[in-house]
Amino acid sequence: TSMIAVVKDVLSDTKYGKKYEHLIELSEKYPNEKFYKLISISTTRFAGYFHDVLYAILADIKIIIESLRERSENDDDKDAKLLLKRISNIRFLALLSGMVDIYSTLGKLCGILQKVNLFIWERKQMVEKYLDNMGLMINELHSDTATRTKWCTLNKYWPLLEKKQIGEEIVALEEE
């Protein structure tokens, strides 16, 4: 299953009705953390919007997983069990984090391309900067710095992939 299909399934399962109310109730257990409103995926929006969709899921992942766990245990909800299995793993969290980082850069690039009051050489220079940054992101993943012992060096190009919070989520999943 593609990553986008899983994201769509998370949104369709948790974005409306009693399931969404349950997320809000669970979020109240964490008053120091911001709860992001989940946003539907749109095929007509730019990369910046897609970043916001993915970021909301990533920011709320702890609550989403907790909600799915409760539903699968208390209600014997088979859909919740299946979705929980698909998202409560290292691969999903790492891919989601990486996608948020990629779409953050793409969103900034799209913003530059949409600006109307730029000279062509200014636009070219700004676009080259973001394309170079994306190249560095790719190189960083293919280099020896992407090993677990040097994970912290990813911060410059992959801030969410490296972020401590994601690491804690992954460790919690590994312990279960």
Short mmCIF file of the C-alpha atoms (twelve columns), coordinates in Angstrom:
data_MODEL
# 
_entry.id   MODEL 
# 
loop_
_atom_site.group_PDB 
_atom_site.id 
_atom_site.type_symbol 
_atom_site.label_atom_id 
_atom_site.label_alt_id 
_atom_site.label_comp_id 
_atom_site.label_asym_id 
_atom_site.label_seq_id 
_atom_site.Cartn_x 
_atom_site.Cartn_y 
_atom_site.Cartn_z 
_atom_site.pdbx_PDB_model_num 
ATOM 1   C CA . THR A 1   0.000   0.000  0.000   1 
ATOM 2   C CA . SER A 2   1.298   3.448  -0.840  1 
ATOM 3   C CA . MET A 3   2.052   6.013  1.816   1 
ATOM 4   C CA . ILE A 4   -0.593  8.355  0.388   1 
ATOM 5   C CA . ALA A 5   -3.230  5.613  0.630   1 
ATOM 6   C CA . VAL A 6   -2.392  5.110  4.307   1 
ATOM 7   C CA . VAL A 7   -2.586  8.870  4.925   1 
ATOM 8   C CA . LYS A 8   -5.994  8.980  3.206   1 
ATOM 9   C CA . ASP A 9   -7.177  6.067  5.333   1 
ATOM 10  C CA . VAL A 10  -6.048  7.814  8.519   1 
ATOM 11  C CA . LEU A 11  -7.904  10.955 7.510   1 
ATOM 12  C CA . SER A 12  -11.085 9.192  6.440   1 
ATOM 13  C CA . ASP A 13  -11.104 7.149  9.641   1 
ATOM 14  C CA . THR A 14  -10.424 9.913  12.155  1 
ATOM 15  C CA . LYS A 15  -11.468 13.220 10.617  1 
ATOM 16  C CA . TYR A 16  -15.231 13.161 11.259  1 
ATOM 17  C CA . GLY A 17  -17.907 12.305 13.799  1 
ATOM 18  C CA . LYS A 18  -17.434 10.351 17.012  1 
ATOM 19  C CA . LYS A 19  -13.945 9.227  16.028  1 
ATOM 20  C CA . TYR A 20  -12.824 12.846 15.687  1 
ATOM 21  C CA . GLU A 21  -14.532 13.740 18.972  1 
ATOM 22  C CA . HIS A 22  -12.571 10.911 20.572  1 
ATOM 23  C CA . LEU A 23  -9.329  12.445 19.243  1 
ATOM 24  C CA . ILE A 24  -10.261 15.798 20.746  1 
ATOM 25  C CA . GLU A 25  -11.035 14.173 24.111  1 
ATOM 26  C CA . LEU A 26  -7.678  12.385 24.071  1 
ATOM 27  C CA . SER A 27  -5.865  15.594 23.134  1 
ATOM 28  C CA . GLU A 28  -7.127  17.172 26.352  1 
ATOM 29  C CA . LYS A 29  -4.906  14.713 28.254  1 
ATOM 30  C CA . TYR A 30  -1.926  16.599 26.790  1 
ATOM 31  C CA . PRO A 31  -2.572  20.289 27.580  1 
ATOM 32  C CA . ASN A 32  0.997   21.333 26.713  1 
ATOM 33  C CA . GLU A 33  0.799   19.934 23.188  1 
ATOM 34  C CA . LYS A 34  -1.011  21.611 20.344  1 
ATOM 35  C CA . PHE A 35  -3.700  19.522 18.659  1 
ATOM 36  C CA . TYR A 36  -3.770  20.146 14.909  1 
ATOM 37  C CA . LYS A 37  -7.004  19.967 12.981  1 
ATOM 38  C CA . LEU A 38  -6.776  17.190 10.420  1 
ATOM 39  C CA . ILE A 39  -7.110  18.439 6.845   1 
ATOM 40  C CA . SER A 40  -8.402  16.517 3.836   1 
ATOM 41  C CA . ILE A 41  -6.055  15.793 0.953   1 
ATOM 42  C CA . SER A 42  -6.815  17.853 -2.127  1 
ATOM 43  C CA . THR A 43  -5.504  17.037 -5.582  1 
ATOM 44  C CA . THR A 44  -5.817  20.651 -6.707  1 
ATOM 45  C CA . ARG A 45  -3.626  22.247 -4.047  1 
ATOM 46  C CA . PHE A 46  0.096   22.971 -4.080  1 
ATOM 47  C CA . ALA A 47  2.886   21.313 -2.101  1 
ATOM 48  C CA . GLY A 48  2.560   23.725 0.825   1 
ATOM 49  C CA . TYR A 49  -0.979  22.512 1.446   1 
ATOM 50  C CA . PHE A 50  0.070   18.869 1.262   1 
ATOM 51  C CA . HIS A 51  2.797   19.668 3.797   1 
ATOM 52  C CA . ASP A 52  0.116   20.989 6.165   1 
ATOM 53  C CA . VAL A 53  -1.954  17.798 5.746   1 
ATOM 54  C CA . LEU A 54  1.021   15.557 6.517   1 
ATOM 55  C CA . TYR A 55  2.295   17.771 9.340   1 
ATOM 56  C CA . ALA A 56  -1.077  17.663 11.118  1 
ATOM 57  C CA . ILE A 57  -1.039  13.858 11.063  1 
ATOM 58  C CA . LEU A 58  2.574   13.750 12.228  1 
ATOM 59  C CA . ALA A 59  1.947   16.248 15.034  1 
ATOM 60  C CA . ASP A 60  -1.125  14.313 16.204  1 
ATOM 61  C CA . ILE A 61  0.276   10.805 15.645  1 
ATOM 62  C CA . LYS A 62  0.526   9.965  19.348  1 
ATOM 63  C CA . ILE A 63  -3.159  10.807 19.849  1 
ATOM 64  C CA . ILE A 64  -4.206  9.055  16.638  1 
ATOM 65  C CA . ILE A 65  -2.393  5.873  17.679  1 
ATOM 66  C CA . GLU A 66  -3.842  6.067  21.197  1 
ATOM 67  C CA . SER A 67  -7.347  6.504  19.793  1 
ATOM 68  C CA . LEU A 68  -6.964  3.557  17.429  1 
ATOM 69  C CA . ARG A 69  -5.645  1.399  20.279  1 
ATOM 70  C CA . GLU A 70  -8.596  2.242  22.496  1 
ATOM 71  C CA . ARG A 71  -11.091 1.608  19.722  1 
ATOM 72  C CA . SER A 72  -9.521  -1.689 18.760  1 
ATOM 73  C CA . GLU A 73  -9.429  -2.898 22.391  1 
ATOM 74  C CA . ASN A 74  -12.725 -1.541 23.696  1 
ATOM 75  C CA . ASP A 75  -14.963 -1.732 20.642  1 
ATOM 76  C CA . ASP A 76  -13.197 -4.608 18.912  1 
ATOM 77  C CA . ASP A 77  -13.100 -2.314 15.861  1 
ATOM 78  C CA . LYS A 78  -11.454 -4.337 13.074  1 
ATOM 79  C CA . ASP A 79  -10.822 -1.247 10.916  1 
ATOM 80  C CA . ALA A 80  -9.039  0.431  13.836  1 
ATOM 81  C CA . LYS A 81  -6.891  -2.681 14.370  1 
ATOM 82  C CA . LEU A 82  -5.882  -2.773 10.711  1 
ATOM 83  C CA . LEU A 83  -5.112  0.945  10.540  1 
ATOM 84  C CA . LEU A 84  -3.195  0.792  13.823  1 
ATOM 85  C CA . LYS A 85  -1.026  -1.979 12.420  1 
ATOM 86  C CA . ARG A 86  -0.343  0.100  9.295   1 
ATOM 87  C CA . ILE A 87  0.727   3.283  11.133  1 
ATOM 88  C CA . SER A 88  2.286   2.136  14.409  1 
ATOM 89  C CA . ASN A 89  5.615   1.112  13.001  1 
ATOM 90  C CA . ILE A 90  8.997   2.653  12.403  1 
ATOM 91  C CA . ARG A 91  8.701   2.639  8.621   1 
ATOM 92  C CA . PHE A 92  5.474   4.661  8.584   1 
ATOM 93  C CA . LEU A 93  6.745   7.262  11.057  1 
ATOM 94  C CA . ALA A 94  10.069  7.660  9.241   1 
ATOM 95  C CA . LEU A 95  8.381   7.971  5.835   1 
ATOM 96  C CA . LEU A 96  5.819   10.439 7.163   1 
ATOM 97  C CA . SER A 97  8.545   12.547 8.790   1 
ATOM 98  C CA . GLY A 98  10.623  12.499 5.622   1 
ATOM 99  C CA . MET A 99  7.627   13.431 3.482   1 
ATOM 100 C CA . VAL A 100 6.865   16.405 5.732   1 
ATOM 101 C CA . ASP A 101 10.475  17.593 5.306   1 
ATOM 102 C CA . ILE A 102 10.329  17.130 1.521   1 
ATOM 103 C CA . TYR A 103 7.001   18.914 1.141   1 
ATOM 104 C CA . SER A 104 8.197   21.733 3.365   1 
ATOM 105 C CA . THR A 105 10.994  22.435 0.889   1 
ATOM 106 C CA . LEU A 106 8.720   21.908 -2.135  1 
ATOM 107 C CA . GLY A 107 6.125   24.244 -0.624  1 
ATOM 108 C CA . LYS A 108 8.708   27.003 -0.281  1 
ATOM 109 C CA . LEU A 109 9.820   26.403 -3.862  1 
ATOM 110 C CA . CYS A 110 6.221   26.614 -5.113  1 
ATOM 111 C CA . GLY A 111 5.784   29.875 -3.211  1 
ATOM 112 C CA . ILE A 112 8.778   31.342 -5.023  1 
ATOM 113 C CA . LEU A 113 7.447   30.217 -8.392  1 
ATOM 114 C CA . GLN A 114 4.117   31.907 -7.655  1 
ATOM 115 C CA . LYS A 115 5.588   35.298 -6.740  1 
ATOM 116 C CA . VAL A 116 4.857   37.834 -9.433  1 
ATOM 117 C CA . ASN A 117 7.164   40.720 -8.517  1 
ATOM 118 C CA . LEU A 118 10.515  39.019 -9.028  1 
ATOM 119 C CA . PHE A 119 13.072  39.604 -11.722 1 
ATOM 120 C CA . ILE A 120 13.919  36.463 -13.683 1 
ATOM 121 C CA . TRP A 121 17.470  36.313 -12.283 1 
ATOM 122 C CA . GLU A 122 16.129  36.618 -8.715  1 
ATOM 123 C CA . ARG A 123 13.666  33.807 -9.309  1 
ATOM 124 C CA . LYS A 124 16.382  31.666 -10.930 1 
ATOM 125 C CA . GLN A 125 18.714  32.215 -7.986  1 
ATOM 126 C CA . MET A 126 16.028  31.358 -5.428  1 
ATOM 127 C CA . VAL A 127 14.896  28.259 -7.336  1 
ATOM 128 C CA . GLU A 128 18.492  27.043 -7.649  1 
ATOM 129 C CA . LYS A 129 18.911  27.454 -3.888  1 
ATOM 130 C CA . TYR A 130 15.957  25.163 -3.145  1 
ATOM 131 C CA . LEU A 131 16.924  22.655 -5.837  1 
ATOM 132 C CA . ASP A 132 20.447  22.542 -4.382  1 
ATOM 133 C CA . ASN A 133 18.930  22.012 -0.947  1 
ATOM 134 C CA . MET A 134 16.873  19.078 -2.249  1 
ATOM 135 C CA . GLY A 135 20.016  17.605 -3.780  1 
ATOM 136 C CA . LEU A 136 21.758  17.920 -0.424  1 
ATOM 137 C CA . MET A 137 18.795  16.204 1.242   1 
ATOM 138 C CA . ILE A 138 19.188  13.250 -1.122  1 
ATOM 139 C CA . ASN A 139 22.955  13.127 -0.667  1 
ATOM 140 C CA . GLU A 140 22.593  13.198 3.112   1 
ATOM 141 C CA . LEU A 141 20.408  10.091 3.040   1 
ATOM 142 C CA . HIS A 142 22.859  8.244  0.781   1 
ATOM 143 C CA . SER A 143 25.930  9.151  2.816   1 
ATOM 144 C CA . ASP A 144 27.432  7.433  5.831   1 
ATOM 145 C CA . THR A 145 25.915  10.144 8.025   1 
ATOM 146 C CA . ALA A 146 22.541  8.441  7.720   1 
ATOM 147 C CA . THR A 147 23.659  5.658  10.038  1 
ATOM 148 C CA . ARG A 148 22.057  5.415  13.439  1 
ATOM 149 C CA . THR A 149 25.237  6.506  15.235  1 
ATOM 150 C CA . LYS A 150 25.390  9.769  13.300  1 
ATOM 151 C CA . TRP A 151 21.630  10.325 13.072  1 
ATOM 152 C CA . CYS A 152 21.837  13.835 14.533  1 
ATOM 153 C CA . THR A 153 23.648  15.165 11.443  1 
ATOM 154 C CA . LEU A 154 20.414  14.782 9.465   1 
ATOM 155 C CA . ASN A 155 18.987  17.787 11.316  1 
ATOM 156 C CA . LYS A 156 20.189  20.341 8.784   1 
ATOM 157 C CA . TYR A 157 18.313  18.854 5.820   1 
ATOM 158 C CA . TRP A 158 15.765  16.547 7.484   1 
ATOM 159 C CA . PRO A 159 14.642  18.383 10.650  1 
ATOM 160 C CA . LEU A 160 11.525  16.301 11.342  1 
ATOM 161 C CA . LEU A 161 13.074  13.003 10.357  1 
ATOM 162 C CA . GLU A 162 15.795  13.679 12.912  1 
ATOM 163 C CA . LYS A 163 13.597  15.331 15.531  1 
ATOM 164 C CA . LYS A 164 13.796  13.815 18.996  1 
ATOM 165 C CA . GLN A 165 10.007  13.519 19.302  1 
ATOM 166 C CA . ILE A 166 9.866   11.145 16.338  1 
ATOM 167 C CA . GLY A 167 12.682  9.117  17.837  1 
ATOM 168 C CA . GLU A 168 10.746  8.798  21.084  1 
ATOM 169 C CA . GLU A 169 7.648   7.664  19.196  1 
ATOM 170 C CA . ILE A 170 9.699   5.037  17.385  1 
ATOM 171 C CA . VAL A 171 11.315  3.785  20.601  1 
ATOM 172 C CA . ALA A 172 7.862   3.516  22.218  1 
ATOM 173 C CA . LEU A 173 6.643   1.463  19.263  1 
ATOM 174 C CA . GLU A 174 9.676   -0.807 19.368  1 
ATOM 175 C CA . GLU A 175 9.083   -1.541 23.056  1 
ATOM 176 C CA . GLU A 176 5.540   -2.796 22.437  1 
# 
